[in-house]
XYZ file of C-alpha atoms in Angstrom:
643
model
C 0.000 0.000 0.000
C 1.445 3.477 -1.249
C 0.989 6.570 0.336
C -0.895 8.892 -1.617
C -1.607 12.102 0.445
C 0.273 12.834 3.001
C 3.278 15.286 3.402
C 6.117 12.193 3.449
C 3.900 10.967 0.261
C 4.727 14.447 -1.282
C 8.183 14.544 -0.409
C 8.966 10.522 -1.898
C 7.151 11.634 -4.806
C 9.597 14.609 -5.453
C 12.022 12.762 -5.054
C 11.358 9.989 -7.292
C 10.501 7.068 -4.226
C 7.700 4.742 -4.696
C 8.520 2.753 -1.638
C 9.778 3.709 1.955
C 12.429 1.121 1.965
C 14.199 2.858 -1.068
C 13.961 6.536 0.794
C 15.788 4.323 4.265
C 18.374 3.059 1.522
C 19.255 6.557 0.246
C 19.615 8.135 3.584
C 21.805 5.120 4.489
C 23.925 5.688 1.680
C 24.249 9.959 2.037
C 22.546 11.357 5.222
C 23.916 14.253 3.798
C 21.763 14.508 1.141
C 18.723 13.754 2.880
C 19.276 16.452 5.426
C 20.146 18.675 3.216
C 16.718 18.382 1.418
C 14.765 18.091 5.013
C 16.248 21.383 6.649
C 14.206 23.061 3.188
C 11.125 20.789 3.731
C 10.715 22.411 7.292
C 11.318 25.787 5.937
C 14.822 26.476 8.654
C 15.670 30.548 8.045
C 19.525 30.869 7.594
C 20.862 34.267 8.549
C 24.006 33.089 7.265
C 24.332 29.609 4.633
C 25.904 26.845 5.822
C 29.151 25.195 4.105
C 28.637 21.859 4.847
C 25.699 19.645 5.440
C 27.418 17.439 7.626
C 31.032 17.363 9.130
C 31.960 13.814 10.596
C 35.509 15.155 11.140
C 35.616 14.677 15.019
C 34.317 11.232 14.900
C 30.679 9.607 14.161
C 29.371 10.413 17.576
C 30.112 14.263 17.581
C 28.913 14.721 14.102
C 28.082 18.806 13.388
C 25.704 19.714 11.462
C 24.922 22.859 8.698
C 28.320 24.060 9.832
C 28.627 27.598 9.861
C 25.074 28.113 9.539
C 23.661 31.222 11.571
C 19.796 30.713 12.569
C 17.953 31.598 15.279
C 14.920 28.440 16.167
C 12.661 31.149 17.955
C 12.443 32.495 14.540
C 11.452 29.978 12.778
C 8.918 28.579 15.025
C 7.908 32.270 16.324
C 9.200 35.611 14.831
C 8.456 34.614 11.093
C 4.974 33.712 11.401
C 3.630 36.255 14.044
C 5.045 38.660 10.916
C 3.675 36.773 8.579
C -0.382 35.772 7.490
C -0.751 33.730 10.518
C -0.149 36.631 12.802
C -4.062 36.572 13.997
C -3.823 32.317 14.504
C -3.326 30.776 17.730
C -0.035 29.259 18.399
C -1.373 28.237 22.096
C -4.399 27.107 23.485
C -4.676 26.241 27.128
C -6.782 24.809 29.901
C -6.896 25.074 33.202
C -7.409 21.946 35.627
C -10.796 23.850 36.567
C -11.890 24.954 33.094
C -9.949 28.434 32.403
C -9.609 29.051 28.968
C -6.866 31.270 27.383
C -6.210 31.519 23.339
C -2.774 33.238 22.193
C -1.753 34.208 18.852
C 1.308 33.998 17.453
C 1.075 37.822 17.237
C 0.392 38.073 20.907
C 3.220 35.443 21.856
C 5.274 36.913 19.639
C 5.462 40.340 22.078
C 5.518 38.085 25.140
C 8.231 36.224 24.493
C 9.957 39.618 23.466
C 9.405 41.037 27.267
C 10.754 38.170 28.301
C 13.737 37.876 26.318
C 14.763 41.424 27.244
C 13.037 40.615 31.020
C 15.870 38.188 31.178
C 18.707 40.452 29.613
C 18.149 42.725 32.860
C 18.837 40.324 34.892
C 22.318 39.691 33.314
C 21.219 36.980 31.416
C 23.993 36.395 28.757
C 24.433 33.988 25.720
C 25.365 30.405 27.367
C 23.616 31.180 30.763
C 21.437 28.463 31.864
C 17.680 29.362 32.629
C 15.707 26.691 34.777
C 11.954 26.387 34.051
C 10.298 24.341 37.019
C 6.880 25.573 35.834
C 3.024 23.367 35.373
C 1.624 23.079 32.642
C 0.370 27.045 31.569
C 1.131 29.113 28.508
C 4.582 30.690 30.304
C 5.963 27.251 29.196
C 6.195 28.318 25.907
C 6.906 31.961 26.461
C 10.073 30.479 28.552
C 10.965 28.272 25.792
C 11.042 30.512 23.110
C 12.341 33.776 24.862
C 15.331 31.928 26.468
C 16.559 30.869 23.126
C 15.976 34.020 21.523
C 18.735 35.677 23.654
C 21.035 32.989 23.231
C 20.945 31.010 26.604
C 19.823 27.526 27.839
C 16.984 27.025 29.174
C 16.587 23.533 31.701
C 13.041 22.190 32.124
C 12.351 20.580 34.737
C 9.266 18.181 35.745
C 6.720 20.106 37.791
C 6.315 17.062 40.445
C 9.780 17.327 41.884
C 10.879 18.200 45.145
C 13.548 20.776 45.839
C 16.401 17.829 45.924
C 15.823 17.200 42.695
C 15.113 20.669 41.078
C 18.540 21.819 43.066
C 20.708 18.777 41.607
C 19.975 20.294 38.160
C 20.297 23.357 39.174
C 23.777 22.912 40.398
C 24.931 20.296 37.836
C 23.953 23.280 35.141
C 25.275 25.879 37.180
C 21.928 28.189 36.164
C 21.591 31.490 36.960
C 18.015 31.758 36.704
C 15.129 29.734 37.931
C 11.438 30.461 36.832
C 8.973 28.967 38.176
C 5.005 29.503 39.454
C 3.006 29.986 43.118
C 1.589 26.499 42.228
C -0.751 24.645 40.415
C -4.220 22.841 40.296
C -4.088 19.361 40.104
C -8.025 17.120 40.470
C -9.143 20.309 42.135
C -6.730 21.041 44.261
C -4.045 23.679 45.032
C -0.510 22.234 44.881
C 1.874 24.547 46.435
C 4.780 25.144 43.777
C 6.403 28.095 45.793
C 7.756 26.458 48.426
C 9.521 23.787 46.648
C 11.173 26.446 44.222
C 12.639 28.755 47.319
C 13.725 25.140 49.017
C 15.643 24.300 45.867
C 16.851 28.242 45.385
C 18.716 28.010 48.930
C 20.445 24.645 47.519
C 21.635 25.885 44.695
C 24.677 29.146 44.974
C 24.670 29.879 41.250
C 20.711 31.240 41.003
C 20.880 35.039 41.012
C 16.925 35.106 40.622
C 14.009 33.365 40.941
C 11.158 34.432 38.683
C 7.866 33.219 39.612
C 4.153 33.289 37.676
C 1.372 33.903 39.963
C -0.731 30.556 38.544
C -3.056 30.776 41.724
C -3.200 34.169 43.516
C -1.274 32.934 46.263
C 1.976 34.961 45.480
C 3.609 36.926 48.170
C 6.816 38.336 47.042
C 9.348 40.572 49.704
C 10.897 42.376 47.233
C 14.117 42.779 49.706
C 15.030 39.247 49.665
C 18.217 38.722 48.302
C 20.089 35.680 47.396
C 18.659 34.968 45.161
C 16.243 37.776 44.276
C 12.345 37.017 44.006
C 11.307 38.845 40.588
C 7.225 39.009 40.120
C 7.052 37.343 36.438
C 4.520 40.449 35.174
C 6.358 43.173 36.975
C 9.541 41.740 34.993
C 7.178 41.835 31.601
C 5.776 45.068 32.133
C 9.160 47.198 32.311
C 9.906 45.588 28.575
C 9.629 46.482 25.006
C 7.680 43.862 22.672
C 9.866 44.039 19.616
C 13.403 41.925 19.286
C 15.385 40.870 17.021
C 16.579 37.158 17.449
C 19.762 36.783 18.167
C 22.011 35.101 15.052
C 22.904 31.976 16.734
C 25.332 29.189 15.074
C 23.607 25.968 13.893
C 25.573 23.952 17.018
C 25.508 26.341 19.699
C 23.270 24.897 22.460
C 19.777 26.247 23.261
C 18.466 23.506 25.289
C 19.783 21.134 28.235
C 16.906 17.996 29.330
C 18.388 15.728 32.373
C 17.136 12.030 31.846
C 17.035 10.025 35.373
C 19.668 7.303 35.512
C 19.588 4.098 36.784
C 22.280 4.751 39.263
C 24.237 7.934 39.598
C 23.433 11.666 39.015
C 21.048 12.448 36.333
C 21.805 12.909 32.875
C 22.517 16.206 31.501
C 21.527 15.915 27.205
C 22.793 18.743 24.928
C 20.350 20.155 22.420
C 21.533 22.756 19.863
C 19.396 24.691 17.551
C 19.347 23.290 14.563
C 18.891 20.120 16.197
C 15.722 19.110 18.700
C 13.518 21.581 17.399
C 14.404 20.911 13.942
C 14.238 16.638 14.478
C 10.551 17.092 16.338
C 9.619 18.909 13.373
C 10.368 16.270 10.854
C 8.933 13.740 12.758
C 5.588 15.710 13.383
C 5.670 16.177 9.487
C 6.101 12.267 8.659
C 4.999 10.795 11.141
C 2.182 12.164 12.138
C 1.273 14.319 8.951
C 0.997 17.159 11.659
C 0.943 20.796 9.579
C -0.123 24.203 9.714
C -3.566 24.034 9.847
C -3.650 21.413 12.682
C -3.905 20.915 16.437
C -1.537 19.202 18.829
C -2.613 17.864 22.516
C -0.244 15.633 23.819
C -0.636 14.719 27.529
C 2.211 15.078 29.000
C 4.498 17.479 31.482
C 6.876 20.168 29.995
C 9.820 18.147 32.193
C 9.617 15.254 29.791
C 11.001 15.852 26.472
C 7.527 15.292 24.740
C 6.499 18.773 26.214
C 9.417 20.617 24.622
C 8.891 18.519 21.641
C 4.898 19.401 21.240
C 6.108 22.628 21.529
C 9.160 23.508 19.236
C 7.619 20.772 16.547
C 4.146 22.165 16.370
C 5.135 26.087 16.422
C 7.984 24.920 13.704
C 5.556 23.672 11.458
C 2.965 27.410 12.039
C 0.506 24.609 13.525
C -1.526 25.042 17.410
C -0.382 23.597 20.576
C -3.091 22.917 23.315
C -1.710 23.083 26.902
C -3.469 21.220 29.571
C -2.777 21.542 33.141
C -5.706 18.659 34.559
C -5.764 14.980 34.220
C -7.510 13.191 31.309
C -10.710 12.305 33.781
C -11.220 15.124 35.871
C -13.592 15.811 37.092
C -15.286 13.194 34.780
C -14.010 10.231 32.780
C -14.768 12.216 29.670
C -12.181 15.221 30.664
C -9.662 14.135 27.856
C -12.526 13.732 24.948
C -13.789 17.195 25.899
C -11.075 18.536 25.061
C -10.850 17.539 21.670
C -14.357 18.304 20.924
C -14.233 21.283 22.484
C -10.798 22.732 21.053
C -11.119 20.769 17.919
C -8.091 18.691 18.562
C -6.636 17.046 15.328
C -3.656 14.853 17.004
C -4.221 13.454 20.365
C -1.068 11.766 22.306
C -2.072 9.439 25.129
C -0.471 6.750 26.782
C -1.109 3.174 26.859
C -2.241 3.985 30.258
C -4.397 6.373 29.854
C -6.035 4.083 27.800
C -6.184 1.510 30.198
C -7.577 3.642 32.776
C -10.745 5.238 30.557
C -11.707 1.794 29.681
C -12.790 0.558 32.984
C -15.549 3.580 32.811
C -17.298 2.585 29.225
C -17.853 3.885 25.892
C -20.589 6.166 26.972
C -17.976 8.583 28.092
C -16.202 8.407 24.797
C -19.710 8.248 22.751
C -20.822 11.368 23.931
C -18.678 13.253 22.211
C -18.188 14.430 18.883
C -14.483 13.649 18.122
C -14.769 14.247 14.395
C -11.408 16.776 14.407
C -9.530 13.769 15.303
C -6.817 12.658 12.455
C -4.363 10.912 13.853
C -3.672 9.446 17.823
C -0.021 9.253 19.039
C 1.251 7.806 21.923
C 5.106 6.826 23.002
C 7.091 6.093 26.540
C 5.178 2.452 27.403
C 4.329 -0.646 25.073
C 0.620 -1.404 24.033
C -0.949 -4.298 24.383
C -3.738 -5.336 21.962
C -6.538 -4.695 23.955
C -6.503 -0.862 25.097
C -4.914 -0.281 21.407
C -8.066 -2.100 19.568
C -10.492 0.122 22.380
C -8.847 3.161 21.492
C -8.727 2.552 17.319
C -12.599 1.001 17.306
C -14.143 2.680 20.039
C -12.450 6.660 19.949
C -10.907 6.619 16.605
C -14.317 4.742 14.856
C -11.432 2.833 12.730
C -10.497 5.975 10.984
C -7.589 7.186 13.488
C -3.817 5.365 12.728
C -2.621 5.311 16.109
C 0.706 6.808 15.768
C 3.258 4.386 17.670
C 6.311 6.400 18.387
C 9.552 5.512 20.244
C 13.007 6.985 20.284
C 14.194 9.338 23.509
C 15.500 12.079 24.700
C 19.269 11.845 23.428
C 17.339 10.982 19.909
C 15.045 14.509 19.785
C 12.136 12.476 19.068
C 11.252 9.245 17.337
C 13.577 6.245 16.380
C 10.633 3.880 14.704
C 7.052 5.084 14.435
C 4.062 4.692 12.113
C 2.783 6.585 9.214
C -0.819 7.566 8.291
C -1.586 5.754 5.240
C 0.254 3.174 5.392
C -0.167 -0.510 6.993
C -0.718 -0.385 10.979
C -0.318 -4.115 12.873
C -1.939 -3.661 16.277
C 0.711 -2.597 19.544
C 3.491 -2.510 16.788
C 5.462 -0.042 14.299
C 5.955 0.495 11.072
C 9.686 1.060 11.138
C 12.160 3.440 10.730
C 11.175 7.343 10.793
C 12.925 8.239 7.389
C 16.443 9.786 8.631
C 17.122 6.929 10.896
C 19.278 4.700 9.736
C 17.739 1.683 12.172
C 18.750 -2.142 12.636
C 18.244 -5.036 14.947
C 21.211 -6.681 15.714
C 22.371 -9.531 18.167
C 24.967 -9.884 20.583
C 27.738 -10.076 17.311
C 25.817 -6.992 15.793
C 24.502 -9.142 13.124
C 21.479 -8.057 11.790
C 18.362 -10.261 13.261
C 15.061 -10.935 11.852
C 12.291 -12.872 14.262
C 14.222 -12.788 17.396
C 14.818 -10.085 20.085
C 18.085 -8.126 19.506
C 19.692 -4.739 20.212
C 18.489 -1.932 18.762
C 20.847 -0.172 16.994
C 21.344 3.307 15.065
C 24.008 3.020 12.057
C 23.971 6.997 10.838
C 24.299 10.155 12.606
C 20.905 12.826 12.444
C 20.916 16.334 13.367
C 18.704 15.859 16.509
C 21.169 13.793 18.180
C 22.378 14.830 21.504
C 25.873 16.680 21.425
C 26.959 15.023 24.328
C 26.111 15.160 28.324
C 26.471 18.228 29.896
C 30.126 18.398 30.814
C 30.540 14.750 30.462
C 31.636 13.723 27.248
C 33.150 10.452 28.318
C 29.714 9.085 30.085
C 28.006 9.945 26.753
C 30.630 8.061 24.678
C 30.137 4.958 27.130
C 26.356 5.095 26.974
C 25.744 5.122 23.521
C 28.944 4.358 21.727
C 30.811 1.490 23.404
C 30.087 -1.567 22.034
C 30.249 -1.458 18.639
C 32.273 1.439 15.862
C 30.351 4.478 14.944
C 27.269 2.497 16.025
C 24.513 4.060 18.384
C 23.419 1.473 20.849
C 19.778 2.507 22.272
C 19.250 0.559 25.223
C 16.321 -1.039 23.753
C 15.656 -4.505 22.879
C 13.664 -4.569 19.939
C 12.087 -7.399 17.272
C 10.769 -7.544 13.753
C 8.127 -10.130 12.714
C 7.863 -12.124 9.561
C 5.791 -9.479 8.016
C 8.327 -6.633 8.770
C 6.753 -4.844 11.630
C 8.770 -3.595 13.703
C 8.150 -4.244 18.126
C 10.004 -2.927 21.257
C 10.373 -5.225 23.998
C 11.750 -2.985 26.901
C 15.051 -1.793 27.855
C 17.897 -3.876 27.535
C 18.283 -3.512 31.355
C 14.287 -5.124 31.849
C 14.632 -7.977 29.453
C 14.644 -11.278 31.121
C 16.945 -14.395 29.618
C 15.017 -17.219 31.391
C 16.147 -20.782 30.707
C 18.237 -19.564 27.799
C 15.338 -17.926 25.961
C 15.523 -14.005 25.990
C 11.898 -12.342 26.554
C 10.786 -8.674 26.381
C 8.434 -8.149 29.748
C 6.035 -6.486 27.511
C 4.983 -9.759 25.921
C 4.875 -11.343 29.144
C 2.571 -8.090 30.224
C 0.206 -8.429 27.052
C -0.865 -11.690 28.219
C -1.440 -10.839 31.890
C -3.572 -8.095 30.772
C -5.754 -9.937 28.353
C -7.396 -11.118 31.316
C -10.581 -9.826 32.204
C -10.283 -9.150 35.604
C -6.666 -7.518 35.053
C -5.674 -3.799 34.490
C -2.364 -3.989 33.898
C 0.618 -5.581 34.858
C 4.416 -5.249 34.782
C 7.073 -8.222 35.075
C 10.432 -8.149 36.313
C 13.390 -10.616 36.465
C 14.430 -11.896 39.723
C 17.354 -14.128 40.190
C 16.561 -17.532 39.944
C 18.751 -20.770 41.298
C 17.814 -23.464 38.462
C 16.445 -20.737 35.294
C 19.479 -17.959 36.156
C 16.278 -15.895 36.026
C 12.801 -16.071 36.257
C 9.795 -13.691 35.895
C 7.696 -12.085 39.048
C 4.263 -10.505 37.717
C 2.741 -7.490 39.485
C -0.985 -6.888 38.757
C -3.342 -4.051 38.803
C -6.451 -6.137 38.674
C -10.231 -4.706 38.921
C -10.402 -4.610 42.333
C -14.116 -5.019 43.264
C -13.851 -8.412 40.830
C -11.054 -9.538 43.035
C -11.707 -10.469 46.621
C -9.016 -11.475 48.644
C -10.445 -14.797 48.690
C -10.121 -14.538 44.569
C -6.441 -13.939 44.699
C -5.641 -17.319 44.536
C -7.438 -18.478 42.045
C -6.605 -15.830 39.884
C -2.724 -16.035 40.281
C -3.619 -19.992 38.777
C -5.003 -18.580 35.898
C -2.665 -16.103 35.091
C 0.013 -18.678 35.493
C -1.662 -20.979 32.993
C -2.749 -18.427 30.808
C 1.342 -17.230 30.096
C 2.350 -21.068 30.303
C -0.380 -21.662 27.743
C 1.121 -18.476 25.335
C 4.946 -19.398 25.910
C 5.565 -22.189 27.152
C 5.809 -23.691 30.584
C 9.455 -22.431 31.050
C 8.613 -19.163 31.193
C 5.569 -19.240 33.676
C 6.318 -16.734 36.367
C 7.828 -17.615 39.762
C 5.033 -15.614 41.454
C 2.678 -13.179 40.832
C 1.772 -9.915 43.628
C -1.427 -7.883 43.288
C -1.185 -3.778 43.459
C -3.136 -1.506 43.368
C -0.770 0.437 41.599
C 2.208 0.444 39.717
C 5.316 2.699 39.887
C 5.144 5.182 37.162
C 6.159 9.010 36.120
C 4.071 11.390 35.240
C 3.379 10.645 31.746
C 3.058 7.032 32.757
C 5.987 4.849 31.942
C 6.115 1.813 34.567
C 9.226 2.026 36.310
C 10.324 -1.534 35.910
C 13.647 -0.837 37.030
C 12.484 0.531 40.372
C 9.642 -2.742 40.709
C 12.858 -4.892 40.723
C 15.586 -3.263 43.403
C 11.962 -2.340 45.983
C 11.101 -6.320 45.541
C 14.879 -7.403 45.941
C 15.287 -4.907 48.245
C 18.084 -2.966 46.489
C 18.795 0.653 46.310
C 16.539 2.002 43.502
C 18.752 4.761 41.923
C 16.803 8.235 41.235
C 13.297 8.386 42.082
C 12.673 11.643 41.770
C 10.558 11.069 38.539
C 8.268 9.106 40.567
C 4.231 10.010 40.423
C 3.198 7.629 43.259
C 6.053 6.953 45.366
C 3.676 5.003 48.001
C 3.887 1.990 45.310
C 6.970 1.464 45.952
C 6.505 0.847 49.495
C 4.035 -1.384 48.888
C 6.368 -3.559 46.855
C 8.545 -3.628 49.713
C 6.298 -4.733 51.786
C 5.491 -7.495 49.717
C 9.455 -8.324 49.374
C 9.405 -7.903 53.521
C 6.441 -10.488 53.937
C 7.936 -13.157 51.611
């Protein structure tokens, strides 16, 4: 099946493709070439050409790209359409947990993130600096985003859950000199206090001059004689600015944008972005992968912390399409919270998690039914694997069969996606596509020889543009992490598997896999058949060691609680052993299986396998500080305790 419509259609087309695999070949062959053409498919404004495409001269894994280039990404994805025919159009829409609307043009954003920009200039903000933005989910996001660049500097954000510990260790490993950050926020009805996190963190961290902060909630009491560092009213700083600046020429490599992933073990990590890169990257991917353009509206439920909030952001405003901002949950204060939204805003591209999903199921269709979700092209969704049944719910019962869901995985470091799916094109429930053109992708085994029908490493065999340049003052960490076991290869962390009919399936981190009597299994197969029990939610397995296997598999269930008496557990544990002994074999039944009533999980909802398996083993966990509900954790060492 060809594409015939869509915007990577076009662009094969033009180029003389008539099937994706021959567009993967030539960017194998000359990545140059391709992002050479791509840079003009976005429409990236050069103050001053670039001489070279791409400049491997340092080695594979500090590739530079459009080198000399001057370009400024705040105006490309700002400055050139609030001066242009979409001045009037909304580059944000948001919505308050209780129901606030607020609609701003690019026109209007445009002067906002001017203030700004010269708001931080008077506070000695310089080209370099580093700008922390520990802020909830509210149109300053962007204005941060944007303005921050514009001048030159960094900006560092930061998930709006954490405590001061963690906000300070970023602080401090960044050496920032500004922090902004809000009163609070409103979270299922309810005032969370921001504030006093943000002044805890301030006193940790010597290299903050200021602290800016929004007033989100009316709760703001500033003492204007507080020193060290400063409190700075976020309008007062506005109001004593001009609305018109000129973004600064910046080179095509010169960083803009610094996201800390949490680490296993050890301090976070710090990932470079420059500004031809991440911005540029989320872009593309938004364009092929999700057909996402002008005239189009992105909601993607997430926290500006997590690189899919910078991502909606810099992609969507790239492209001259609308971001909508939501600060509330997806069912509050009804189940229907999330579809309201679309109908209400006219949402074409919807991002939701697998367990998000999950969750809205156990209320019905009605909720979903009652709404007109017409707007809706295209559902993405990335961070967790699907299993078939909240996938099928979501494509039948939401999308009427007309939605592609949009799988999408890659990371941080990557900018965006790896493998994804395409509208148009064939869709295989829970799985991808492939390859997001530009990404030179294999599956390889423990030799590096490709694999087909088995799990193997997943692997990345070209350089891109929205590649991380490094760890923030770490180069050697970054060089270990992604660049150690094979030449000039990128090695993901992923374990990944393609099926007979070429789709493509990710089967956890390399770290979660399980090798149990010599067979290696991805815990989200193991998962997908827990689940497909009726009286199950959801479910995450971990490895344990094992005397006899080396390792064997310990299930932790969500299951539908009022179908599940205590008396119930043990019968259901029976089943759910058959049931996987049944699917895989008898080798690879689990050791035990624990009911929860709750999994580990961030904010956006990845399951925290990592953190399931040091609580049950009782091991030190690493960085929690992601953590939406650390009280499941305690529960699973409770259960470790009472075994």
């Amino acid at each position: 099946m060809i594409l015939t419509f869509s915007q990577l259609a076009r662009f094969m087309d033009k180029h003389g493709f008539k099937e994706l695999k021959s567009l993967h070949q030539a960017v194998a062959d000359d990545p140059s070439w391709f992002w050479g053409e791509m840079e003009k498919e976005v429409g990236l404004t050069w103050f001053q050409p670039y001489s070279q495409v791409m400049d491997t001269s340092q080695g594979i894994p500090w590739t530079k790209w459009y080198v000399n280039g001057k370009m400024n990404l705040t105006y490309d994805a700002l400055d050139k359409h609030a001066q242009g025919e979409s001045a009037t159009k909304p580059a944000l829409i948001w919505e308050g947990d209780g129901g606030e609307n607020r609609r701003v043009t690019y026109s209007e954003l445009y002067k906002t993130v001017n203030r700004f920009a010269y708001g931080l200039k008077s506070l000695g903000v310089k080209k370099g600096d580093r700008v922390v933005m520990y802020l909830p989910m509210i149109p300053e996001t962007a204005v941060v985003l944007l303005g921050t660049a514009k001048i030159g500097a960094i900006v560092i954000p930061v998930f709006s859950g954490y405590g001061a510990e963690a906000v300070a260790t970023r602080v401090n490993d960044s050496q920032a000199k500004v922090m902004v950050t809000a009163d609070g926020f409103f979270r299922r009805g309810k005032r969370v206090d921001m504030f006093h996190e943000a002044k805890r963190a301030a006193a940790l961290s010597p290299s903050l001059t200021h602290l800016v902060v929004v007033d989100r909630t009316g709760a703001l009491e500033i003492d204007q004689s507080q020193s060290s560092p400063l409190l700075v009213g976020y309008d007062l700083l506005l109001n004593q600015q001009s609305d018109e600046m000129k973004a600064e020429p910046m080179d095509s490599e010169d960083p803009f944008l610094l996201i800390y992933t949490s680490g296993t073990t050890g301090k976070p990590k710090g990932t470079v972005h420059v500004h031809a890169g991440f911005p540029f990257k989320a872009a593309q991917d938004m364009m092929f992968s999700f057909d996402f353009a002008k005239d189009d509206i992105l909601f993607w439920i997430t926290d500006m912390g997590w690189m899919m909030g910078p991502w909606m952001v810099y992609g969507a405003l790239l492209l001259g399409g609308t971001v909508l901002l939501f600060e509330g949950t997806p069912d509050y204060p009804q189940p229907d919270r999330m579809w309201s939204l679309v109908e209400k805003h006219k949402v074409t591209h919807l991002g939701v998690s697998p367990t998000a999903i999950r969750s809205l199921m156990t209320h019905g269709t009605s909720w979903v039914e009652k709404h007109d979700l017409s707007s809706l092209k295209v559902f993405g969704s990335t961070g967790e694997p699907w299993n078939p049944t909240p996938w099928e719910w979501l494509y039948e019962q939401a999308g009427k069969g007309k939605c592609p869901i949009i799988n999408y995985s890659g990371g941080t470091e990557i900018s965006g996606g790896i493998i994804g799916c395409f509208p148009g094109l064939p869709q295989k429930p829970c799985s991808f596509h492939g390859p997001i053109p530009g990404m030179v992708v294999d599956v390889v085994n423990e030799e590096g020889e490709s694999v087909r029908g088995e799990v193997g490493e997943l692997v990345i065999k070209q350089p891109w543009p929205g590649m991380t340049r490094g760890f923030w003052q770490d180069p050697e960490r970054y060089e270990k992490t992604y660049w150690n076991k094979w030449p000039n290869v990128w090695v993901h962390g992923d374990w990944a598997r393609i099926d007979d009919e070429g789709f493509w399936y990710i089967e956890g981190r390399s770290d979660d896999t399980l090798k149990i009597a010599g067979k290696r299994v991805g815990p989200a197969e193991l998962e997908s058949i827990l689940v497909s029990h009726p009286v199950v939610v959801e479910a995450a397995v971990v490895g344990v060691p094992d005397e006899v296997k080396g390792t064997s598999a310990v299930g932790f269930v969500v299951p539908r609680w009022d179908e599940c008496s205590d008396e119930m557990e043990e019968k259901l544990e029976g089943e759910l052993m058959e049931l996987v002994a049944q699917n895989l074999g008898k080798p690879l039944k689990p050791k035990a299986i624990h009911f929860v009533h709750e999994l580990p999980r961030t904010r956006n909802g990845k399951i925290l396998r990592r953190v399931i398996r040091s609580a049950y083993l009782g091991k030190e966990a690493g960085d929690l500080s992601s953590l939406e509900n650390p009280q499941a954790v305690q529960r699973i060492k409770e259960i470790n305790a009472g075994n």
